[in-house]
Coordinates of C-alpha atoms in Angstrom, one line a residue:
X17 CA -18.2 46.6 -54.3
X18 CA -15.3 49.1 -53.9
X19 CA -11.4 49.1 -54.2
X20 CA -10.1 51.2 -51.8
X21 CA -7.1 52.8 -53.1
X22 CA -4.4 53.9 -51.1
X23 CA -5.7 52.3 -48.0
X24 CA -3.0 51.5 -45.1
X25 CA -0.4 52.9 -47.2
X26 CA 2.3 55.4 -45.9
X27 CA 1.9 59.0 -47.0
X28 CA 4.5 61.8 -45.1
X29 CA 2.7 63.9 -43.2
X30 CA 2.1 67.3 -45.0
X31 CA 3.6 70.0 -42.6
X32 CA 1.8 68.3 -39.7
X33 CA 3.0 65.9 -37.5
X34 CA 0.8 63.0 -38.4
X35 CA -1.9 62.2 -41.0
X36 CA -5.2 61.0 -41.1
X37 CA -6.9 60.3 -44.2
X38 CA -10.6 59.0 -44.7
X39 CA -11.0 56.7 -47.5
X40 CA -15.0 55.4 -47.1
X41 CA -17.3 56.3 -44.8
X42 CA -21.1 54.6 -44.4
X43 CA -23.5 54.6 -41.5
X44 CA -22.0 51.6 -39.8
X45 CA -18.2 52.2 -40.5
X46 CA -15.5 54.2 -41.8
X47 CA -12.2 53.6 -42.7
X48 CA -8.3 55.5 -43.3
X49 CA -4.9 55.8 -43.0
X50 CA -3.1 57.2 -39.8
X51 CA 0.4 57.9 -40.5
X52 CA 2.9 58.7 -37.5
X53 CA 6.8 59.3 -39.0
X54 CA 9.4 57.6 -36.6
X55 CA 10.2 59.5 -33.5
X56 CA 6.6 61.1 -34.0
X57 CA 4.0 61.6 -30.8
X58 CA 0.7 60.2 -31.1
X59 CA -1.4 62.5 -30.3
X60 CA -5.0 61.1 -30.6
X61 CA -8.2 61.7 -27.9
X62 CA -9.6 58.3 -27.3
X63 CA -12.4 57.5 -29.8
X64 CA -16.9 57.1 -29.2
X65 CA -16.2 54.4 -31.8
X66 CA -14.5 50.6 -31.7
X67 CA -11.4 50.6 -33.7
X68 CA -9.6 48.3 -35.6
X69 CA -6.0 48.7 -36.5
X70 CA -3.7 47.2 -38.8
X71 CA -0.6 47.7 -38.8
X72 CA 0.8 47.9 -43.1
X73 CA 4.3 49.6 -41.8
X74 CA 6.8 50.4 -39.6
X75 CA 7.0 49.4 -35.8
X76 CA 6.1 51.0 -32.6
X77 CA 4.5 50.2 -28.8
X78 CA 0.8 50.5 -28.5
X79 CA 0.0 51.6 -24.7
X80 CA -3.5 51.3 -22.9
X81 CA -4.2 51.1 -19.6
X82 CA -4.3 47.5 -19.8
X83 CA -0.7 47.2 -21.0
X84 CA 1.4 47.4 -23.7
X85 CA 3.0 45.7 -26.8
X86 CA 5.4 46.3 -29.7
X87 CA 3.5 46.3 -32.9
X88 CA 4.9 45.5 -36.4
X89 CA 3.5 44.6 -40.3
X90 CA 0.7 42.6 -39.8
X91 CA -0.3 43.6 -36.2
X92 CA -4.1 43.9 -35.7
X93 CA -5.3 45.7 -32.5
X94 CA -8.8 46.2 -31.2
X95 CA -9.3 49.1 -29.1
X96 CA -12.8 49.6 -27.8
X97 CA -14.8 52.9 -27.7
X98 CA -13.5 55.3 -25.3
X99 CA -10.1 53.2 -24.3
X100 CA -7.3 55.6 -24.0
X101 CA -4.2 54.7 -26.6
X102 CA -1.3 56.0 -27.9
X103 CA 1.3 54.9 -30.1
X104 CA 4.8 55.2 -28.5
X105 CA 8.4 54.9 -29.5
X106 CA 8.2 54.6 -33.4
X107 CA 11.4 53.6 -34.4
X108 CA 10.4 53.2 -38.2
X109 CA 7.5 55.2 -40.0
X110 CA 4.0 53.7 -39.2
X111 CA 1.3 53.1 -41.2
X112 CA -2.1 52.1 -40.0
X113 CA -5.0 50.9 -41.7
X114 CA -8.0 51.8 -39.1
X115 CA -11.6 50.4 -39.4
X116 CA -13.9 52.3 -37.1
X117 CA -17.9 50.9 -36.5
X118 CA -19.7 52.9 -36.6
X119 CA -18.0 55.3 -38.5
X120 CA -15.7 57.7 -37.2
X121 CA -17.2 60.2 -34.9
X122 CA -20.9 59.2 -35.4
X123 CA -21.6 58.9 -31.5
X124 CA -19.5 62.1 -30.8
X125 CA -21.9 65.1 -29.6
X126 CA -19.3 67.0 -31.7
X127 CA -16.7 66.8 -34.7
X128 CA -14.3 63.6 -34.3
X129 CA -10.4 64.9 -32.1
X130 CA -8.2 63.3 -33.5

């Protein structure tokens, strides 16, 4: 067993636009923070991995190609491997609590994007 500290909770990005924190990692999945500050751009690559998000703060729209929604506290979004996403029109600063299986950049032929 493991308490993850500071998981899902909102941290100012440090002279970057967003932030993205790792807090476990293990063969089968990882998981962290992404912090975007309101009126931020998501700038994220779509991901080798299925993702879970959970929204812990703020609000925003979540956009794939399959449509859209405005997400708040509480919000839980699947995206699978390789869907393209963005987070648009954060009005308030947004945290996310993301679960990625496997873990995060495991199938990439490279180091994870972003």
């Amino acid at each position: 067993m493991r308490i993850i500290e500071g998981a899902g909770v909102w941290t100012p990005p440090a002279g970057a636009a967003n932030d993205w924190v790792e807090h476990l990692r293990v063969p089968d999945l990882s998981v962290g923070t992404y912090c975007i500050p309101a009126g931020g751009v998501d700038d994220q690559s779509p991901h080798t991995e299925d993702e879970i998000y959970v929204v812990t703060a703020g609000r925003a729209r979540i956009v794939t190609p399959g449509g859209a929604a405005e997400v708040g506290p509480g919000s839980v979004i699947f995206v699978p491997a390789g869907e393209e996403h963005r987070f648009v029109e954060v009005t308030e600063d947004l945290a996310l609590l993301v679960v990625f299986g496997p873990a995060y950049g495991s199938r990439a032929s490279g180091p994870p994007t972003g």
